[in-house]
Every structure is written in structure tokens, then in C-alpha cells.
Amino acid sequence: MMPLQNTATVVAIKPQSVTSGATASGYVDCLDFEEAAVDVILDSQASTTSNPSVLKLSHSDITDATGFADITGFVGDATNGFVIPAAGTAATVVRLNVDMRARKRYLKVAVSPDGATQMLTAVVTLGKASTSTIARAQMSKVVDG
């Protein structure tokens, strides 16, 4: 079996321009998947000395915003978290690899630019689906070759 067969890619945050201090967020249903790779893509900023003030993952068993709790280790610039990379003159990709077996059903990603308006997006690749039918159902179209 090819390793990428039981994966699905889902857009958590559609590509958008987010003003400094505003927060873009979105969630993904991870039911029946064992792992997730969350790729947050940040366009270069006018101010290369700033970085997002918020870049984090939270999880919940419900989609109500009040049900989400931050995941230890996946909160940028926090104690027991990771260092958010500084914005540069080229696009930045931050990948957060998550073992979903130890998490709740929904993952939420949140990003807040700081210092300048920034284009950003977040894409989640879900892996180790319980069946290929579940993985394919998450996507608009799958072409095999």
C-alpha cells in the first residue's frame, strides 16, 4: 500500500489577508484519523521583525467555540509550547504534527498577525484513516495514477 493513500487534506483557514491584532481561526473534524499535520502558511510581512502574536492549536469534542481547550505543546511562545518563527522576506511554513489518538475529535487552529497585515492560510493533512473511504469522503476530488 502507498503511504499517502489513507490521507485527506482539509483547509482549516482559507487563504486571507488578516490585519494586525485580528485572529483567523478554523477547525477540522478528525474523526477516524490517527494523526494530523497542520501546516500554517504565512506570507512575508512588511515588518520582518514581527511574528504572529498567536499561533496555536486547541481541541474539543464539540464545535462550539467555548468547548475548545489549548493543547499543551502546541501554543506558540507559551511555557511548554514552541517558538513562533519570526516573519521573513519569504513565506514561512509552520508544521504542527499531532497524534490524534490522544486528542479530542476537532482540532482548531488560530493565528493572529502582529505588526502588519498578513496573508495566511492553514491546511490540515489527516493521516492513518480507518478506511480509504473515510479519507476520500473528506476531499472534493481524488485522482489516482
GROMACS .gro file of C-alpha atoms in nm:
model
  145
    1MET     CA    1   0.000   0.000   0.000
    2MET     CA    2   0.121   0.353  -0.075
    3PRO     CA    3   0.172   0.556   0.246
    4LEU     CA    4  -0.035   0.852   0.125
    5GLN     CA    5  -0.345   0.653   0.030
    6ASN     CA    6  -0.535   0.692   0.355
    7THR     CA    7  -0.487   1.067   0.394
    8ALA     CA    8  -0.715   1.363   0.342
    9THR     CA    9  -0.625   1.730   0.308
   10VAL     CA   10  -0.866   1.986   0.450
   11VAL     CA   11  -0.848   2.367   0.453
   12ALA     CA   12  -0.884   2.488   0.813
   13ILE     CA   13  -0.832   2.859   0.737
   14LYS     CA   14  -0.894   2.970   0.380
   15PRO     CA   15  -0.627   3.200   0.231
   16GLN     CA   16  -0.698   3.552   0.352
   17SER     CA   17  -0.549   3.886   0.447
   18VAL     CA   18  -0.563   3.935   0.824
   19THR     CA   19  -0.498   4.269   0.988
   20SER     CA   20  -0.252   4.305   1.274
   21GLY     CA   21  -0.416   4.201   1.600
   22ALA     CA   22  -0.711   4.022   1.434
   23THR     CA   23  -0.744   3.644   1.464
   24ALA     CA   24  -0.813   3.397   1.186
   25SER     CA   25  -0.928   3.054   1.301
   26GLY     CA   26  -1.092   2.740   1.176
   27TYR     CA   27  -1.148   2.383   1.283
   28VAL     CA   28  -1.127   2.038   1.127
   29ASP     CA   29  -1.315   1.717   1.209
   30CYS     CA   30  -1.053   1.448   1.272
   31LEU     CA   31  -1.294   1.160   1.339
   32ASP     CA   32  -1.146   0.822   1.231
   33PHE     CA   33  -0.795   0.961   1.169
   34GLU     CA   34  -0.495   0.884   1.392
   35GLU     CA   35  -0.270   1.175   1.300
   36ALA     CA   36  -0.280   1.527   1.164
   37ALA     CA   37  -0.018   1.756   1.012
   38VAL     CA   38  -0.127   2.118   1.044
   39ASP     CA   39   0.054   2.348   0.801
   40VAL     CA   40   0.018   2.719   0.874
   41ILE     CA   41   0.146   2.922   0.579
   42LEU     CA   42   0.236   3.284   0.648
   43ASP     CA   43   0.320   3.524   0.366
   44SER     CA   44   0.610   3.760   0.417
   45GLN     CA   45   0.529   4.068   0.623
   46ALA     CA   46   0.613   4.433   0.571
   47SER     CA   47   0.768   4.423   0.919
   48THR     CA   48   1.018   4.136   0.916
   49THR     CA   49   1.096   4.176   1.284
   50SER     CA   50   0.747   4.078   1.394
   51ASN     CA   51   0.585   3.738   1.413
   52PRO     CA   52   0.230   3.623   1.486
   53SER     CA   53   0.130   3.705   1.841
   54VAL     CA   54  -0.091   3.393   1.840
   55LEU     CA   55  -0.032   3.061   1.665
   56LYS     CA   56  -0.191   2.770   1.846
   57LEU     CA   57  -0.395   2.452   1.833
   58SER     CA   58  -0.685   2.361   2.055
   59HIS     CA   59  -0.921   2.063   2.059
   60SER     CA   60  -1.278   1.978   2.154
   61ASP     CA   61  -1.548   1.714   2.119
   62ILE     CA   62  -1.796   1.983   2.010
   63THR     CA   63  -1.772   2.269   1.759
   64ASP     CA   64  -1.900   2.536   1.998
   65ALA     CA   65  -1.619   2.789   2.048
   66THR     CA   66  -1.647   2.761   2.428
   67GLY     CA   67  -1.564   2.389   2.415
   68PHE     CA   68  -1.209   2.424   2.279
   69ALA     CA   69  -0.907   2.394   2.509
   70ASP     CA   70  -0.547   2.473   2.412
   71ILE     CA   71  -0.323   2.170   2.356
   72THR     CA   72  -0.006   2.175   2.568
   73GLY     CA   73   0.296   2.189   2.341
   74PHE     CA   74   0.103   2.344   2.052
   75VAL     CA   75   0.073   2.701   2.179
   76GLY     CA   76   0.334   2.930   2.028
   77ASP     CA   77   0.557   3.134   2.258
   78ALA     CA   78   0.400   2.978   2.568
   79THR     CA   79   0.553   2.778   2.853
   80ASN     CA   80   0.586   2.418   2.726
   81GLY     CA   81   0.500   2.545   2.377
   82PHE     CA   82   0.710   2.620   2.071
   83VAL     CA   83   0.882   2.934   1.947
   84ILE     CA   84   0.684   3.109   1.674
   85PRO     CA   85   0.931   3.184   1.393
   86ALA     CA   86   0.989   3.546   1.301
   87ALA     CA   87   0.834   3.667   0.978
   88GLY     CA   88   1.079   3.691   0.695
   89THR     CA   89   1.104   3.822   0.343
   90ALA     CA   90   0.981   3.485   0.211
   91ALA     CA   91   0.676   3.283   0.304
   92THR     CA   92   0.701   3.081   0.627
   93VAL     CA   93   0.552   2.736   0.682
   94VAL     CA   94   0.497   2.612   1.038
   95ARG     CA   95   0.406   2.242   1.062
   96LEU     CA   96   0.246   2.104   1.377
   97ASN     CA   97   0.234   1.721   1.385
   98VAL     CA   98  -0.042   1.593   1.612
   99ASP     CA   99  -0.110   1.241   1.741
  100MET     CA  100  -0.491   1.239   1.723
  101ARG     CA  101  -0.522   0.919   1.927
  102ALA     CA  102  -0.459   1.133   2.237
  103ARG     CA  103  -0.686   1.421   2.129
  104LYS     CA  104  -1.050   1.511   2.105
  105ARG     CA  105  -1.244   1.496   1.776
  106TYR     CA  106  -1.200   1.853   1.647
  107LEU     CA  107  -0.877   2.048   1.601
  108LYS     CA  108  -0.887   2.427   1.589
  109VAL     CA  109  -0.602   2.640   1.457
  110ALA     CA  110  -0.579   3.012   1.542
  111VAL     CA  111  -0.338   3.273   1.406
  112SER     CA  112  -0.306   3.645   1.485
  113PRO     CA  113  -0.056   3.855   1.287
  114ASP     CA  114   0.135   4.120   1.479
  115GLY     CA  115   0.299   4.430   1.337
  116ALA     CA  116   0.144   4.426   0.990
  117THR     CA  117  -0.142   4.285   0.784
  118GLN     CA  118  -0.050   3.937   0.664
  119MET     CA  119  -0.177   3.683   0.412
  120LEU     CA  120  -0.215   3.342   0.574
  121THR     CA  121  -0.380   3.004   0.541
  122ALA     CA  122  -0.388   2.674   0.730
  123VAL     CA  123  -0.416   2.332   0.571
  124VAL     CA  124  -0.450   2.006   0.764
  125THR     CA  125  -0.342   1.669   0.626
  126LEU     CA  126  -0.517   1.392   0.816
  127GLY     CA  127  -0.344   1.055   0.815
  128LYS     CA  128  -0.397   0.692   0.905
  129ALA     CA  129  -0.770   0.688   0.831
  130SER     CA  130  -0.954   0.381   0.949
  131THR     CA  131  -1.055   0.319   0.584
  132SER     CA  132  -0.975   0.477   0.246
  133THR     CA  133  -1.347   0.552   0.202
  134ILE     CA  134  -1.334   0.788   0.501
  135ALA     CA  135  -1.024   0.965   0.366
  136ARG     CA  136  -1.173   1.010   0.017
  137ALA     CA  137  -1.501   1.144   0.157
  138GLN     CA  138  -1.316   1.441   0.309
  139MET     CA  139  -1.191   1.564  -0.031
  140SER     CA  140  -1.370   1.725  -0.325
  141LYS     CA  141  -1.189   1.511  -0.583
  142VAL     CA  142  -0.923   1.240  -0.575
  143VAL     CA  143  -0.731   1.145  -0.890
  144ASP     CA  144  -0.518   0.830  -0.876
  145GLY     CA  145  -0.241   0.749  -1.119
   0.00000   0.00000   0.00000
